[in-house]
Coordinates of C-alpha atoms and ligand atoms in Angstrom, one line a residue:
Chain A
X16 CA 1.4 81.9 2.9
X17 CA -0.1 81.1 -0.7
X18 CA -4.0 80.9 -0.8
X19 CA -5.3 77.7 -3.0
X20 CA -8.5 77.9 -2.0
X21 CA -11.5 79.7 0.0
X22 CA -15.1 80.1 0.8
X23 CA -17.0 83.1 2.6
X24 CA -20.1 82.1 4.5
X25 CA -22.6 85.0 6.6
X26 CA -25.3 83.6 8.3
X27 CA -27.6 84.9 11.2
X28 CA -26.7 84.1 14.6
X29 CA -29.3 81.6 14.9
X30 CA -28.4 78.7 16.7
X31 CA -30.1 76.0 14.1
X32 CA -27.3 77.3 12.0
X33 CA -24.5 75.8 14.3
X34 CA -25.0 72.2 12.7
X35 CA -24.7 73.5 9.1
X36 CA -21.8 75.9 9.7
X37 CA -19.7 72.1 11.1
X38 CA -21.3 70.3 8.0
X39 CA -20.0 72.8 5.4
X40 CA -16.4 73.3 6.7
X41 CA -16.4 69.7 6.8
X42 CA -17.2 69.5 3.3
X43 CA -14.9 72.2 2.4
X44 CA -12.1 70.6 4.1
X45 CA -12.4 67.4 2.9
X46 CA -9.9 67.9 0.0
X47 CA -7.4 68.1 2.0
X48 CA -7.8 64.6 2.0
X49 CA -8.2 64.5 6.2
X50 CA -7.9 61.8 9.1
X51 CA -11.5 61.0 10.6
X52 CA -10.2 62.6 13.5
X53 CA -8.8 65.0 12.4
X54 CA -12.1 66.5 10.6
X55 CA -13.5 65.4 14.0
X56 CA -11.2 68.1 15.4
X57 CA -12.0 70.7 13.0
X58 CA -15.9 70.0 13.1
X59 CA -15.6 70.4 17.7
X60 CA -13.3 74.0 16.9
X61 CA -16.0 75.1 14.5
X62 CA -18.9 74.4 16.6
X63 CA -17.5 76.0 19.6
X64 CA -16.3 79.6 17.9
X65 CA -19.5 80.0 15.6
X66 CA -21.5 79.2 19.0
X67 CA -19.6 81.6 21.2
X68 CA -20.7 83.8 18.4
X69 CA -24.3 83.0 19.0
X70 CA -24.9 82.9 22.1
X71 CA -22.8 85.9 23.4
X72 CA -21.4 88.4 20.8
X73 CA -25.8 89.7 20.5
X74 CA -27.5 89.4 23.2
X75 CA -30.0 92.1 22.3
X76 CA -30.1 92.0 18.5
X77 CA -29.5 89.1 15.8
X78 CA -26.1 89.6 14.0
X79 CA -24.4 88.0 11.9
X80 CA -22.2 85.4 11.9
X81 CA -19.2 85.7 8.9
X82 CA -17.0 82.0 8.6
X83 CA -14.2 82.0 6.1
X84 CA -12.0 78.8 5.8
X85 CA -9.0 79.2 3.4
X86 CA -6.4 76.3 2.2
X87 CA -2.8 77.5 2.6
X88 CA 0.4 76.0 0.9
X89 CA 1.4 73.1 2.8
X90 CA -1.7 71.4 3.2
X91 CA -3.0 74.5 6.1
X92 CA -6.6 74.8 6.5
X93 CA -7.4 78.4 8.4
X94 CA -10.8 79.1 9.9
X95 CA -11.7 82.6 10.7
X96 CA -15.0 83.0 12.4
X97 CA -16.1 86.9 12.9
X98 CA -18.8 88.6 14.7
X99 CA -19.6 92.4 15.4
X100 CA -21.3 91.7 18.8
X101 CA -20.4 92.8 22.0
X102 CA -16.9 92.2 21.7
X103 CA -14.5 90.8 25.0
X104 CA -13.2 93.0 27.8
X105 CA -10.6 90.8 28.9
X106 CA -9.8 88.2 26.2
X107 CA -7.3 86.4 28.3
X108 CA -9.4 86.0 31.3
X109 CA -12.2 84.7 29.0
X110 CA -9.6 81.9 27.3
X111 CA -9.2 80.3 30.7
X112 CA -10.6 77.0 31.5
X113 CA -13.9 77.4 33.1
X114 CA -14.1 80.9 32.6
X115 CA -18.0 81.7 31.1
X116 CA -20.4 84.5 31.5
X117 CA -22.7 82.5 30.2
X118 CA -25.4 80.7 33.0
X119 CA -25.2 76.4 34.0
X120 CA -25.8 75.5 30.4
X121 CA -21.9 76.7 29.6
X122 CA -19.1 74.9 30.2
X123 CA -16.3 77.8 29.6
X124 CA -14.6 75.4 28.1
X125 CA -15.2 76.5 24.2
X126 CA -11.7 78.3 24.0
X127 CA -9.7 75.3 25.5
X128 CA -11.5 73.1 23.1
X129 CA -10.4 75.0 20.3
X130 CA -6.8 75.5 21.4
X131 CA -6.0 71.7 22.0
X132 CA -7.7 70.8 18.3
X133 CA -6.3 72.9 16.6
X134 CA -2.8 74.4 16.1
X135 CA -3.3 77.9 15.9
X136 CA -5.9 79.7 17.9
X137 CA -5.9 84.0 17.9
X138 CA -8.7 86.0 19.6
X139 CA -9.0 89.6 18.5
X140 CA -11.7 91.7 20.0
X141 CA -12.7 95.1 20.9
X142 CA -15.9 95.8 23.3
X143 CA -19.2 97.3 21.3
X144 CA -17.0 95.8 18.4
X145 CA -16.7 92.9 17.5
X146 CA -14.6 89.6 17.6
X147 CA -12.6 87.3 15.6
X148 CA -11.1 83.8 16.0
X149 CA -8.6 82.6 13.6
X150 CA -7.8 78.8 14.2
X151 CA -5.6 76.9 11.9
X152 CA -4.4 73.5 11.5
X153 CA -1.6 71.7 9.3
X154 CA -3.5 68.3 7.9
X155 CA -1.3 65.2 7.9
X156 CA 0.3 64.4 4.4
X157 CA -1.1 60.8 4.0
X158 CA 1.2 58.2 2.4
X159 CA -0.1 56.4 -0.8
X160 CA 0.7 53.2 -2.3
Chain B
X24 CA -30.5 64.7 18.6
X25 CA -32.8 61.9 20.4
X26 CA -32.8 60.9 23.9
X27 CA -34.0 57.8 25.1
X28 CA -34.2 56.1 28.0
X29 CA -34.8 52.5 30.0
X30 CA -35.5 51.8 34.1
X31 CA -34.5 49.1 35.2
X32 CA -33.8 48.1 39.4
X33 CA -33.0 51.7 40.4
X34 CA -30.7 52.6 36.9
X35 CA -31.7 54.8 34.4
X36 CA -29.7 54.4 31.3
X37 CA -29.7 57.8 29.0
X38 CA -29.0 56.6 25.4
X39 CA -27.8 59.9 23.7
X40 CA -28.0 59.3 19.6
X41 CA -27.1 62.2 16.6
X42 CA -25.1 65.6 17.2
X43 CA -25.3 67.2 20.7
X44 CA -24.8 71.0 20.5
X45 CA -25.8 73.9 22.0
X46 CA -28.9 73.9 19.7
X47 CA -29.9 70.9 20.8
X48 CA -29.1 70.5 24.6
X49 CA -32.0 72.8 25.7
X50 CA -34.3 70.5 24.1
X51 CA -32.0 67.3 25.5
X52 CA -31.8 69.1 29.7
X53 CA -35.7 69.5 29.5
X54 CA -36.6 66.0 28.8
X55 CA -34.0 64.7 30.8
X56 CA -34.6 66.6 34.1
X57 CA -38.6 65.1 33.6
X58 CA -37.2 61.6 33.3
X59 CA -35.0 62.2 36.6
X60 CA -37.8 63.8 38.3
X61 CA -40.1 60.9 37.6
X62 CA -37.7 57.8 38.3
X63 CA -35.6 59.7 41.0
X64 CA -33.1 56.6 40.0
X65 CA -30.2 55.8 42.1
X66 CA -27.8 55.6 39.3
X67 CA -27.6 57.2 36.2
X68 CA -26.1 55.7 32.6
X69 CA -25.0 58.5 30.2
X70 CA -24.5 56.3 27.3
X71 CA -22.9 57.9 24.8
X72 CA -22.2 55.1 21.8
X73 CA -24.6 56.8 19.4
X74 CA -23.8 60.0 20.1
X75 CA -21.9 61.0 16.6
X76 CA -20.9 64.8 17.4
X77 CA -20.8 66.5 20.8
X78 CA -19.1 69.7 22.0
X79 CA -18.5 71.7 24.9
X80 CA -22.7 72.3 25.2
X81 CA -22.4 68.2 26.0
X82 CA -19.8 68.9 29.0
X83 CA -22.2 71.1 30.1
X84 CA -25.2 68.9 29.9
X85 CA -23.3 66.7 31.6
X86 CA -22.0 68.0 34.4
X87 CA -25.8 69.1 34.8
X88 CA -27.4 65.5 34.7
X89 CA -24.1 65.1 37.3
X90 CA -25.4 67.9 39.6
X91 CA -28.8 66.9 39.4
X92 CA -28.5 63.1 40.3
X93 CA -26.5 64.2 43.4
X94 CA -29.4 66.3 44.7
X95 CA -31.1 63.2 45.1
X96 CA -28.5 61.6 46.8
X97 CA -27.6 59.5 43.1
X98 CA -24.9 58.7 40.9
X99 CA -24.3 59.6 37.2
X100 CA -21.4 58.6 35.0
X101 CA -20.3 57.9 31.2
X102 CA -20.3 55.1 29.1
X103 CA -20.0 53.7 25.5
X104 CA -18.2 57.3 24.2
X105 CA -17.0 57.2 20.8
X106 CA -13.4 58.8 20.0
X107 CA -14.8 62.4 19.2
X108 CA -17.3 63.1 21.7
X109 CA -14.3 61.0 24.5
X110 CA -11.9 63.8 23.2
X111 CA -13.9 66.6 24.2
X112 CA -14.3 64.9 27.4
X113 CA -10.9 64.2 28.1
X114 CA -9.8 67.8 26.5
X115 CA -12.6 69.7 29.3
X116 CA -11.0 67.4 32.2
X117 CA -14.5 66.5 33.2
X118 CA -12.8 62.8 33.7
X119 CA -11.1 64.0 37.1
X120 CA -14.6 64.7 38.2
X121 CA -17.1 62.3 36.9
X122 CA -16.4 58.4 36.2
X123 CA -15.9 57.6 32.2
X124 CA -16.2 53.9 31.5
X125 CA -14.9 53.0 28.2
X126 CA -15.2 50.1 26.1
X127 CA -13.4 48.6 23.5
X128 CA -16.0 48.1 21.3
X129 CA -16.6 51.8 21.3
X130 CA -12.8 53.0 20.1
Ligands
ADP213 N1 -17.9 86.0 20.2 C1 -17.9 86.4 21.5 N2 -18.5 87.5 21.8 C2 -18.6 88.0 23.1 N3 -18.1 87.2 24.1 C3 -17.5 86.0 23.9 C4 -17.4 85.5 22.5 N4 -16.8 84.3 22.6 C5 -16.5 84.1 23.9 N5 -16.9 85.1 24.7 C6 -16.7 85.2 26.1 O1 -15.7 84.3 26.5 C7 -16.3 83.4 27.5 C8 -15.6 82.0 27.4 O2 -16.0 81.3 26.1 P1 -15.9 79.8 26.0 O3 -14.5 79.3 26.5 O4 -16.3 79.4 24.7 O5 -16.9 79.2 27.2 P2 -18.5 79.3 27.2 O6 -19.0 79.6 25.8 O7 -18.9 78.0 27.7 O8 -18.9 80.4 28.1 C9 -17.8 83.4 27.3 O9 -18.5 83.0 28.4 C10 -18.0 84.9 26.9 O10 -18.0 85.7 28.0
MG214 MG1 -18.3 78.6 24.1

């Protein structure tokens, strides 16, 4: 699919960054011309990959966090969030409601989040890697007068 | 985020306001377990109409305040949720477990 349009963000896997990362894919989705609830649903599916990013692909070191959001022909806004953390052993397992390695204050419920918002979800990882979402989702042509 | 609270006849009403993420909800579970600890209240308000943003760090939080009240032998539920933090709930299915009582002033 044609690109019209893309920006690249890194950032350190520091959690105060979690707010901005939502805030500026909002902003960069916004000409797309998108329902309330619809940037509702793409602010909830970038919170929940760029903090599974932060608070499990390092936790030793402080990474980085890389975000890309692209505009595809026919009005297709992809998100790829990237890390090269610890990576997933079993990616499937992990996508399971519930499912977290993470302690009380986890829900496991990030990847089920960001399967029902958007339309597209992909997880890609390799252990001592690294691992990449890509989440897309087809905005709603709105009818003008 | 904020948290604020009000006692009143054994309720504790939880007014959660601004964005509640994982960066915040550390912050959020330490006040709120003090204000448990020092009302022990029988019931417990989770009102969420101020709450602009929440994701799945919210479910967890809670399902915590949720756990916590029923040590003590209390109740907790949700009320006042506006559509985007209501989606999360109903997408994490926490509304089988916990009671979610919506208004129509808040959708
Ligand atoms: N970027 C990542 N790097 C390493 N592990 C991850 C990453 N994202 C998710 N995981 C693993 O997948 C599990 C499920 O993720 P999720 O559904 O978001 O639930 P939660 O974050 O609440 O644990 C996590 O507990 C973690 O083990
Ligand atoms: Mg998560």
């Amino acid at each position: 699919m044609k690109q019209l349009n893309y920006i690249k963000l890194d950032f350190p896997a520091r959690s105060a960054n979690e707010g901005f990362a939502r805030a500026a894919a909002a902003a960069f989705a916004a000409q797309l011309d998108p329902t309330m609830e619809e940037l509702g649903d793409i602010r909830t599916a970038v919170s929940e990959a760029v903090t599974n990013a932060i608070v499990h692909a390092y936790p030793d070191t402080l990474g980085d966090v890389h975000m890309r959001l692209r505009i595809l022909e026919g009005n297709v806004l992809e998100i790829v969030v990237r890390d090269k953390g610890r990576g997933i052993p079993d990616v499937a397992r992990a996508m399971e409601p519930m499912y977290t390695t993470g302690g009380e204050e986890r829900s496991g419920m990030g990847f089920t989040i960001m399967g029902s918002f958007m339309d597209g979800l992909r997880v890609r990882s390799a252990v001592g890697r690294g691992t990449t979402v890509t989440m897309s989702k087809r905005i709603s042509a709105k009818v003008r007068a | 985020m904020k948290v604020l609270s009000s006692f009143r006849e054994g309720r504790l009403t939880l007014y959660l306001k601004g964005e509640l993420d994982h960066h915040e909800a550390a912050a959020a579970l330490r006040h709120i377990t003090r204000t448990l600890d020092d009302y022990l209240p029988r019931d417990c308000v989770i009102d969420l109409g101020e709450l602009t943003f929440m994701d799945s760090s919210g479910i967890a939080l809670i399902l915590k305040i949720c756990r916590l009240m029923s040590e003590t032998g209390g109740r907790a539920w949700v009320e006042n949720a506006a559509k985007q933090p209501l989606k999360v709930i109903d997408a994490s299915g926490i509304d089988r477990m916990i009671k979610v009582v919506t208004t129509k002033a808040s959708l």
